[in-house]
Amino acid sequence: MRMQITDTAIDTRALQDQLADHRAGALVTFEGWIRNHNEGRDVTALEYEVYKPLAISEGEAIIQSVTTEIDVIDALAVHREGYLDLGGCAVWVGVISAHRDEAFRACRRIIDDIKVRLPIWKKEFYVDGDSGWVNCERCAAHGHEHHHHHRS
Amino acid sequence: MRMQITDTAIDTRALQDQLADHRAGALVTFEGWIRNHNEGRDVTALEYEVYKPLAISEGEAIIQSVTTEIDVIDALAVHREGYLDLGGCAVWVGVISAHRDEAFRACRRIIDDIKVRLPIWKKEFYVDGDSGWVNCERCAAHGHEHHHHHRS
Amino acid sequence: MKKITVRYFALFRDRAGCAEEIIETQAATTLDLFTALKDRHGTDDPRGHCKVAINDVMADWDTPISTGDVVLLFPPVAGG
Amino acid sequence: MKKITVRYFALFRDRAGCAEEIIETQAATTLDLFTALKDRHGTDDPRGHCKVAINDVMADWDTPISTGDVVLLFPPVAGG
């Protein structure tokens, strides 16, 4: 399985070891980290909700599609679910190829697609005690919001 | 120092730890690995010769220039010298930024510039016992070659 | 009337106050169903930012629904 | 005559059979020097693929050289 969802810390070293291949001349990795601010608010922590069956199948489809289209050797991706502190690794993508251009392009494509296609939601917790689902401001059509929502 | 030259194995974990920063949302890394073929020849090992004073100053200048031009938080690069076996890591570049686009672009620029600007040479060792300096075919102007040279 | 299992995620679950419910509906498509449930999930028009799946397969907003389907309503995703 | 220390790297060192030598030359620029030494490093024209440095600072092929300079002759680089 090239797309994984985990509720424990992502072990990037173990993932890189899985990608070791003597045909590969390039490894490009992306890590998404929990940063201390988003859209002007101070963030203290984050919780990811993941619908695993479809997150995995969509992720596999993305990796299959990108690695078919771009000449790479292999690719892996892992996304966290659950609660993460500041600095925590939320997502990791690694791609190996013979030459670096393909690994850079494929890694970028995979993380871009993961962010828009996988059924994953994040709730941010703020310094002021408030919290909110990211990206949900467009859903506030009825004005009966109980949560803070904002663009991210 | 953000550009380092080392004659021992590159410790990518320690490098990533150096880059930890709560303002960062993205880490992009590039690793160059010794692969088992180059231009149709079977490679068994590789030796890097590095002129350290200028490799370091050129690398620092590259990182300074790229991190000034592109809005990233920090960047580090390490290049090996000496003998490497197949699968070994020859070069590592890591860039952190608030958002992923900048980290991808800066990482790509840094490795591209490292490859063309740093005074580093590599000698490949082949399965058939031959060896050759990579990229030196253009220097064979006098026909008094003792080594095998080829395009890479 | 069709008997449909609806599952709400993230913000939609918070608003609906439940993760799953079984409803009877005359809705022909996923969009009809979404609109019929707007007092539950609180959103007028899902097109362009919300997603829907039927029986664990991604669907479109004009996909027909049938009795027995499990319809998953996804607010805007935010992975990564 | 200028007294110049020339350092050869990688392929150039292999060809010259030494890493460094002190020479006396009337060469005005790095290119003149390179050309005067072509039986040592084995290359006619360095422009476009070889590099040169003077006293640990990168130089161009039209940079003047002076007595006491340490001139570094770099064959095509291949890092990464």
Coordinates of C-alpha atoms in Angstrom, one line a residue:
Chain A
M1 CA 0.0 0.0 0.0
R2 CA 1.5 3.3 -1.1
M3 CA -0.9 5.5 0.8
Q4 CA -1.2 5.1 4.5
I5 CA -3.1 6.8 7.3
T6 CA -1.6 6.6 10.8
D7 CA -2.7 7.7 14.3
T8 CA 0.9 7.7 15.6
A9 CA 3.9 9.8 14.8
I10 CA 5.1 9.4 11.2
D11 CA 8.5 7.6 11.1
T12 CA 10.1 9.3 8.2
R13 CA 13.3 7.3 8.5
A14 CA 11.5 4.0 8.1
L15 CA 9.6 5.4 5.1
Q16 CA 12.8 6.5 3.4
D17 CA 14.3 3.0 4.0
Q18 CA 11.3 1.5 2.3
L19 CA 12.1 3.6 -0.8
A20 CA 15.8 2.5 -1.0
D21 CA 16.5 1.3 -4.6
H22 CA 19.8 1.1 -6.4
R23 CA 18.2 2.4 -9.6
A24 CA 17.3 5.7 -7.9
G25 CA 19.5 8.8 -8.1
A26 CA 17.1 11.2 -6.5
L27 CA 14.8 11.2 -3.5
V28 CA 12.5 14.2 -3.0
T29 CA 10.4 14.4 0.2
F30 CA 7.7 16.7 1.4
E31 CA 6.6 17.1 5.0
G32 CA 3.7 19.2 6.2
W33 CA 4.3 20.5 9.7
I34 CA 1.8 22.0 12.2
R35 CA 2.8 25.7 12.3
N36 CA 2.0 28.2 15.0
H37 CA -0.1 30.5 12.9
N38 CA -2.7 30.3 10.2
E39 CA -4.5 33.3 8.6
G40 CA -3.4 35.6 11.3
R41 CA -4.5 33.5 14.2
D42 CA -2.1 31.8 16.8
V43 CA -2.5 28.0 16.6
T44 CA -1.7 25.7 19.5
A45 CA -2.7 22.3 18.2
L46 CA -4.6 20.6 15.4
E47 CA -6.9 17.6 15.1
Y48 CA -7.3 15.7 11.8
E49 CA -10.4 13.7 11.1
V50 CA -9.9 11.2 8.3
Y51 CA -12.4 9.0 6.5
K52 CA -9.9 6.2 6.1
P53 CA -11.5 3.9 3.4
L54 CA -11.7 6.7 0.9
A55 CA -8.6 8.6 2.0
I56 CA -6.6 5.4 1.3
S57 CA -8.3 4.6 -2.0
E58 CA -8.1 8.2 -3.3
G59 CA -4.4 8.4 -2.2
E60 CA -3.6 5.2 -4.0
A61 CA -5.3 6.5 -7.1
I62 CA -3.3 9.7 -6.9
I63 CA 0.0 7.9 -6.5
Q64 CA -0.9 5.5 -9.3
S65 CA -1.8 8.2 -11.6
V66 CA 1.2 10.5 -11.0
T67 CA 3.7 7.6 -11.1
T68 CA 2.2 6.4 -14.4
E69 CA 2.3 9.9 -15.9
I70 CA 5.8 10.9 -14.6
D71 CA 8.8 8.6 -15.0
V72 CA 9.6 7.8 -11.4
I73 CA 10.6 4.6 -9.7
D74 CA 8.3 4.6 -6.6
A75 CA 6.3 6.9 -4.3
L76 CA 4.9 6.6 -0.8
A77 CA 2.6 8.9 1.2
V78 CA 1.4 8.9 4.8
H79 CA -1.1 11.2 6.5
R80 CA -1.8 11.5 10.2
E81 CA -5.1 11.4 11.9
G82 CA -5.9 12.5 15.4
Y83 CA -4.4 15.2 17.5
L84 CA -1.1 16.9 16.7
D85 CA 1.0 19.4 18.6
L86 CA 2.9 22.3 17.1
G87 CA 5.8 21.1 14.9
G88 CA 4.2 17.7 14.4
C89 CA 4.4 16.1 11.0
A90 CA 0.9 15.9 9.5
V91 CA 1.8 14.4 6.1
W92 CA 4.9 12.9 4.4
V93 CA 5.4 12.3 0.7
G94 CA 8.5 10.7 -0.8
V95 CA 9.3 10.0 -4.4
I96 CA 12.4 8.3 -6.0
S97 CA 13.5 8.5 -9.6
A98 CA 16.6 8.1 -11.7
H99 CA 16.9 11.9 -12.2
R100 CA 15.8 14.7 -10.0
D101 CA 13.4 16.6 -12.2
E102 CA 10.8 13.8 -12.2
A103 CA 11.0 13.3 -8.4
F104 CA 10.4 17.0 -7.8
R105 CA 7.5 17.2 -10.2
A106 CA 5.8 14.0 -8.9
C107 CA 6.2 14.9 -5.3
R108 CA 4.7 18.3 -5.8
R109 CA 1.8 16.8 -7.8
I110 CA 1.1 14.1 -5.1
I111 CA 0.9 16.6 -2.2
D112 CA -1.2 19.0 -4.3
D113 CA -3.7 16.3 -5.1
I114 CA -3.7 14.9 -1.6
K115 CA -4.7 18.2 -0.2
V116 CA -7.7 18.7 -2.5
R117 CA -8.9 15.1 -2.9
L118 CA -8.5 13.2 0.3
P119 CA -11.5 13.2 2.7
I120 CA -9.5 14.7 5.6
W121 CA -10.6 17.7 7.7
K122 CA -8.7 19.7 10.2
K123 CA -9.8 21.5 13.3
E124 CA -7.5 24.2 14.6
F125 CA -7.2 25.1 18.3
Y126 CA -6.3 28.7 19.0
V127 CA -4.4 30.4 21.8
D128 CA -7.6 32.2 22.8
G129 CA -9.4 28.9 23.4
D130 CA -11.5 29.0 20.3
S131 CA -11.4 26.3 17.6
G132 CA -12.6 25.9 14.1
W133 CA -12.8 23.6 11.1
V134 CA -10.4 24.9 8.4
N135 CA -11.8 25.7 5.0
C136 CA -15.5 25.7 6.1
E137 CA -16.4 29.3 5.9
R138 CA -18.2 28.6 2.7
C139 CA -20.5 26.2 4.5
A140 CA -21.9 28.8 6.8
A141 CA -24.9 29.5 4.7
H142 CA -27.5 29.5 7.3
G143 CA -26.0 31.7 9.9
H144 CA -26.5 29.2 12.7
E145 CA -22.8 28.6 13.2
H146 CA -21.5 27.5 16.6
H147 CA -17.9 27.3 15.6
H148 CA -15.4 29.8 14.2
H149 CA -14.6 29.1 10.5
H150 CA -12.2 30.8 8.3
R151 CA -10.3 30.6 5.0
S152 CA -7.0 28.8 5.1
Chain B
M1 CA 27.2 27.4 8.3
R2 CA 24.4 26.4 5.9
M3 CA 26.7 24.6 3.4
Q4 CA 28.7 21.7 4.8
I5 CA 31.1 19.2 3.3
T6 CA 31.5 15.9 5.1
D7 CA 33.6 12.8 4.6
T8 CA 31.2 10.6 6.7
A9 CA 27.7 9.4 6.1
I10 CA 25.2 12.3 5.9
D11 CA 22.9 12.2 8.9
T12 CA 19.6 13.4 7.4
R13 CA 17.7 13.0 10.7
A14 CA 20.1 15.4 12.5
L15 CA 19.8 17.9 9.6
Q16 CA 16.0 17.8 9.7
D17 CA 16.1 18.4 13.4
Q18 CA 18.3 21.5 12.9
L19 CA 15.6 22.9 10.6
A20 CA 12.7 22.4 13.1
D21 CA 10.9 25.7 13.5
H22 CA 7.3 26.4 14.7
R23 CA 6.8 29.0 11.9
A24 CA 7.3 26.3 9.3
G25 CA 4.5 24.5 7.6
A26 CA 6.5 22.8 4.9
L27 CA 9.8 20.9 4.6
V28 CA 11.1 19.8 1.2
T29 CA 14.2 17.7 1.0
F30 CA 16.3 16.5 -1.9
E31 CA 18.8 13.6 -1.6
G32 CA 21.1 12.5 -4.4
W33 CA 21.9 8.8 -4.3
I34 CA 24.5 6.8 -6.0
R35 CA 22.7 4.7 -8.6
N36 CA 23.8 1.6 -10.3
H37 CA 24.0 3.0 -13.8
N38 CA 24.9 6.1 -15.7
E39 CA 24.8 6.7 -19.4
G40 CA 24.4 3.0 -20.1
R41 CA 27.3 1.8 -17.9
D42 CA 27.0 -0.3 -14.7
V43 CA 28.4 1.7 -11.8
T44 CA 29.7 0.0 -8.6
A45 CA 31.0 2.9 -6.6
L46 CA 31.9 6.6 -6.8
E47 CA 34.5 8.9 -5.4
Y48 CA 33.9 12.6 -4.9
E49 CA 36.8 15.1 -4.9
V50 CA 35.9 18.4 -3.3
Y51 CA 37.8 21.6 -3.1
K52 CA 36.4 22.5 0.3
P53 CA 37.2 26.2 0.7
L54 CA 35.4 27.2 -2.5
A55 CA 32.7 24.5 -2.3
I56 CA 31.6 25.9 1.0
S57 CA 31.8 29.6 0.0
E58 CA 30.0 28.9 -3.3
G59 CA 27.3 26.8 -1.5
E60 CA 26.8 29.5 1.1
A61 CA 26.4 32.1 -1.6
I62 CA 23.9 29.9 -3.4
I63 CA 21.8 29.4 -0.3
Q64 CA 22.0 33.1 0.6
S65 CA 20.9 34.1 -2.8
V66 CA 18.0 31.6 -3.1
T67 CA 16.7 32.2 0.4
T68 CA 16.8 36.0 -0.2
E69 CA 14.9 35.7 -3.5
I70 CA 12.3 33.1 -2.4
D71 CA 10.3 33.6 0.8
V72 CA 11.5 30.6 2.9
I73 CA 12.5 30.4 6.6
D74 CA 15.7 28.4 6.3
A75 CA 17.8 26.1 4.2
L76 CA 20.7 23.7 4.7
A77 CA 22.8 21.6 2.3
V78 CA 25.5 19.0 2.8
H79 CA 27.7 17.3 0.2
R80 CA 29.8 14.2 0.7
E81 CA 33.5 13.9 -0.3
G82 CA 35.4 10.6 -0.6
Y83 CA 34.3 7.2 -1.6
L84 CA 30.6 6.1 -1.7
D85 CA 29.0 2.8 -2.3
L86 CA 25.8 2.2 -4.3
G87 CA 22.8 3.7 -2.6
G88 CA 24.9 6.1 -0.6
C89 CA 23.7 9.7 -0.1
A90 CA 26.0 12.1 -2.0
V91 CA 24.1 15.3 -1.3
W92 CA 21.2 16.5 0.9
V93 CA 19.3 19.8 0.6
G94 CA 16.5 20.8 3.0
V95 CA 14.3 23.9 2.9
I96 CA 11.6 25.0 5.3
S97 CA 8.9 27.6 4.6
A98 CA 5.5 28.7 5.8
H99 CA 3.9 27.3 2.6
R100 CA 4.9 24.5 0.3
D101 CA 5.4 26.3 -3.0
E102 CA 8.4 28.3 -1.8
A103 CA 10.1 25.3 -0.2
F104 CA 9.7 23.2 -3.4
R105 CA 11.1 26.1 -5.6
A106 CA 14.0 27.0 -3.3
C107 CA 15.1 23.3 -2.8
R108 CA 15.1 22.8 -6.6
R109 CA 17.1 26.0 -7.2
I110 CA 19.7 25.1 -4.6
I111 CA 20.4 21.6 -5.9
D112 CA 20.5 22.9 -9.5
D113 CA 23.0 25.5 -8.5
I114 CA 25.1 23.2 -6.4
K115 CA 25.5 20.8 -9.3
V116 CA 26.8 23.5 -11.7
R117 CA 28.7 25.8 -9.4
L118 CA 30.5 23.9 -6.6
P119 CA 34.1 22.7 -7.4
I120 CA 33.3 19.0 -6.9
W121 CA 34.3 16.2 -9.3
K122 CA 33.2 12.6 -9.4
K123 CA 35.0 9.5 -10.5
E124 CA 32.8 6.5 -11.3
F125 CA 34.0 3.0 -10.9
Y126 CA 32.5 0.5 -13.3
V127 CA 31.6 -3.2 -13.2
D128 CA 34.3 -3.9 -15.9
G129 CA 37.0 -2.5 -13.7
D130 CA 37.3 0.8 -15.6
S131 CA 36.8 4.2 -14.0
G132 CA 36.3 7.7 -15.3
W133 CA 35.8 11.4 -14.3
V134 CA 32.2 12.3 -15.1
N135 CA 31.6 15.3 -17.4
C136 CA 35.2 15.4 -18.7
E137 CA 34.7 14.2 -22.2
R138 CA 35.0 17.8 -23.4
C139 CA 38.5 18.0 -21.9
A140 CA 39.9 15.3 -24.1
A141 CA 41.3 17.7 -26.7
H142 CA 44.7 16.2 -27.1
G143 CA 43.9 12.5 -27.5
H144 CA 46.4 11.6 -24.8
E145 CA 43.8 10.2 -22.5
H146 CA 44.6 7.6 -20.0
H147 CA 41.1 7.4 -18.4
H148 CA 37.8 6.7 -19.7
H149 CA 35.6 9.8 -20.0
H150 CA 32.0 10.1 -20.9
R151 CA 29.0 12.4 -20.9
S152 CA 26.8 12.2 -17.8
Chain C
M1 CA -39.7 6.6 -0.9
K2 CA -36.0 5.5 -0.7
K3 CA -34.4 4.5 2.5
I4 CA -30.9 6.1 2.6
T5 CA -28.2 6.0 5.2
V6 CA -26.6 9.5 5.4
R7 CA -23.2 10.0 7.1
Y8 CA -22.0 13.4 8.2
F9 CA -18.3 14.3 8.6
A10 CA -16.4 17.0 10.5
L11 CA -18.4 20.3 10.5
F12 CA -21.5 18.6 9.1
R13 CA -21.5 16.1 11.9
D14 CA -21.1 18.9 14.5
R15 CA -24.0 20.7 13.0
A16 CA -26.3 17.7 12.5
G17 CA -25.5 16.5 16.0
C18 CA -25.0 13.0 14.8
A19 CA -22.6 11.0 12.6
E20 CA -25.2 8.9 10.8
E21 CA -28.9 8.7 10.3
I22 CA -31.3 6.7 8.2
I23 CA -33.8 8.8 6.3
E24 CA -36.7 8.3 3.8
T25 CA -36.5 10.6 0.8
Q26 CA -37.8 11.1 -2.7
A27 CA -34.5 12.8 -3.7
A28 CA -33.4 11.6 -7.1
T29 CA -29.7 12.7 -7.0
T30 CA -27.1 13.4 -4.4
L31 CA -27.7 17.1 -4.9
D32 CA -31.5 16.7 -4.2
L33 CA -30.6 14.8 -1.0
F34 CA -28.1 17.4 0.1
T35 CA -30.6 20.2 -0.4
A36 CA -33.3 18.3 1.4
L37 CA -31.0 18.0 4.4
K38 CA -29.8 21.6 4.5
D39 CA -31.3 22.2 7.9
R40 CA -29.1 19.3 9.2
H41 CA -25.7 20.3 7.7
G42 CA -26.3 24.0 7.3
T43 CA -25.1 24.5 3.7
D44 CA -27.2 25.7 0.7
D45 CA -25.1 24.7 -2.2
P46 CA -22.3 22.0 -2.0
R47 CA -21.1 22.4 -5.6
G48 CA -17.5 23.5 -6.0
H49 CA -16.4 22.9 -2.4
C50 CA -18.2 19.9 -0.8
K51 CA -17.8 16.3 -1.9
V52 CA -20.1 13.3 -1.8
A53 CA -19.5 9.5 -1.9
I54 CA -21.9 6.6 -2.3
N55 CA -21.0 3.3 -0.8
D56 CA -17.4 4.4 -0.4
V57 CA -17.0 5.5 -4.0
M58 CA -16.6 9.1 -4.9
A59 CA -19.7 10.4 -6.7
D60 CA -20.9 13.6 -8.3
W61 CA -23.7 16.0 -7.4
D62 CA -25.8 14.7 -10.2
T63 CA -25.3 11.0 -9.3
P64 CA -28.6 9.2 -8.8
I65 CA -29.3 7.6 -5.4
S66 CA -31.0 4.3 -4.7
T67 CA -32.7 2.8 -1.7
G68 CA -30.1 1.1 0.6
D69 CA -27.3 3.5 -0.4
V70 CA -24.9 4.9 2.2
V71 CA -24.3 8.5 1.2
L72 CA -21.3 10.3 2.7
L73 CA -21.5 14.1 2.9
F74 CA -18.1 15.7 3.0
P75 CA -17.6 19.4 3.9
P76 CA -14.6 21.1 2.2
V77 CA -11.5 19.0 2.8
A78 CA -8.3 20.3 4.4
G79 CA -5.6 17.6 4.4
G80 CA -2.0 18.3 4.6
Chain D
M1 CA 58.1 37.0 -15.7
K2 CA 55.4 36.3 -13.1
K3 CA 55.8 33.6 -10.6
I4 CA 52.4 31.7 -10.3
T5 CA 51.4 28.7 -8.2
V6 CA 49.1 26.5 -10.3
R7 CA 46.9 23.9 -8.7
Y8 CA 45.3 21.1 -10.8
F9 CA 42.1 19.2 -9.8
A10 CA 40.6 15.9 -10.6
L11 CA 41.2 15.0 -14.3
F12 CA 43.7 17.9 -14.6
R13 CA 45.7 16.6 -11.7
D14 CA 45.7 13.1 -13.1
R15 CA 47.0 14.4 -16.5
A16 CA 49.6 16.8 -15.1
G17 CA 50.8 14.1 -12.7
C18 CA 50.9 16.6 -9.9
A19 CA 48.5 18.6 -7.7
E20 CA 50.5 21.8 -7.7
E21 CA 53.5 23.4 -9.4
I22 CA 55.1 26.8 -9.4
I23 CA 55.8 28.2 -12.8
E24 CA 57.2 31.4 -14.4
T25 CA 55.0 32.8 -17.1
Q26 CA 54.4 35.9 -19.2
A27 CA 50.6 35.1 -19.3
A28 CA 48.4 38.2 -18.8
T29 CA 45.1 36.5 -18.0
T30 CA 43.9 33.2 -16.7
L31 CA 43.1 32.1 -20.3
D32 CA 46.6 32.9 -21.4
L33 CA 47.9 30.8 -18.5
F34 CA 45.5 27.9 -19.2
T35 CA 46.6 27.9 -22.9
A36 CA 50.3 28.0 -22.0
L37 CA 49.7 24.9 -19.8
K38 CA 47.7 22.8 -22.3
D39 CA 50.3 20.1 -22.5
R40 CA 49.9 19.7 -18.7
H41 CA 46.1 19.5 -18.3
G42 CA 45.3 18.4 -21.9
T43 CA 42.5 20.8 -22.8
D44 CA 42.5 23.4 -25.6
D45 CA 39.8 25.7 -24.6
P46 CA 38.3 25.9 -21.1
R47 CA 35.6 28.4 -21.8
G48 CA 32.1 27.2 -21.2
H49 CA 33.0 24.1 -19.2
C50 CA 36.1 24.6 -17.1
K51 CA 36.3 27.1 -14.2
V52 CA 39.2 29.0 -12.7
A53 CA 39.8 30.6 -9.3
I54 CA 42.5 32.9 -8.0
N55 CA 43.5 32.9 -4.4
D56 CA 40.3 31.0 -3.5
V57 CA 38.0 33.4 -5.2
M58 CA 36.2 32.4 -8.4
A59 CA 37.5 34.2 -11.5
D60 CA 36.8 34.6 -15.2
W61 CA 38.9 33.5 -18.2
D62 CA 39.8 37.2 -18.8
T63 CA 40.9 37.9 -15.2
P64 CA 44.5 39.2 -15.1
I65 CA 47.0 37.3 -13.0
S66 CA 49.8 38.7 -10.9
T67 CA 53.0 37.3 -9.5
G68 CA 52.3 35.4 -6.3
D69 CA 48.8 34.4 -7.3
V70 CA 47.6 30.8 -6.6
V71 CA 45.6 29.9 -9.7
L72 CA 43.2 26.9 -9.4
L73 CA 42.3 25.1 -12.6
F74 CA 39.0 23.2 -12.4
P75 CA 37.8 20.7 -15.0
P76 CA 34.0 20.5 -15.5
V77 CA 32.3 20.0 -12.2
A78 CA 30.0 17.1 -11.4
G79 CA 28.6 17.5 -7.9
G80 CA 25.4 15.9 -6.7

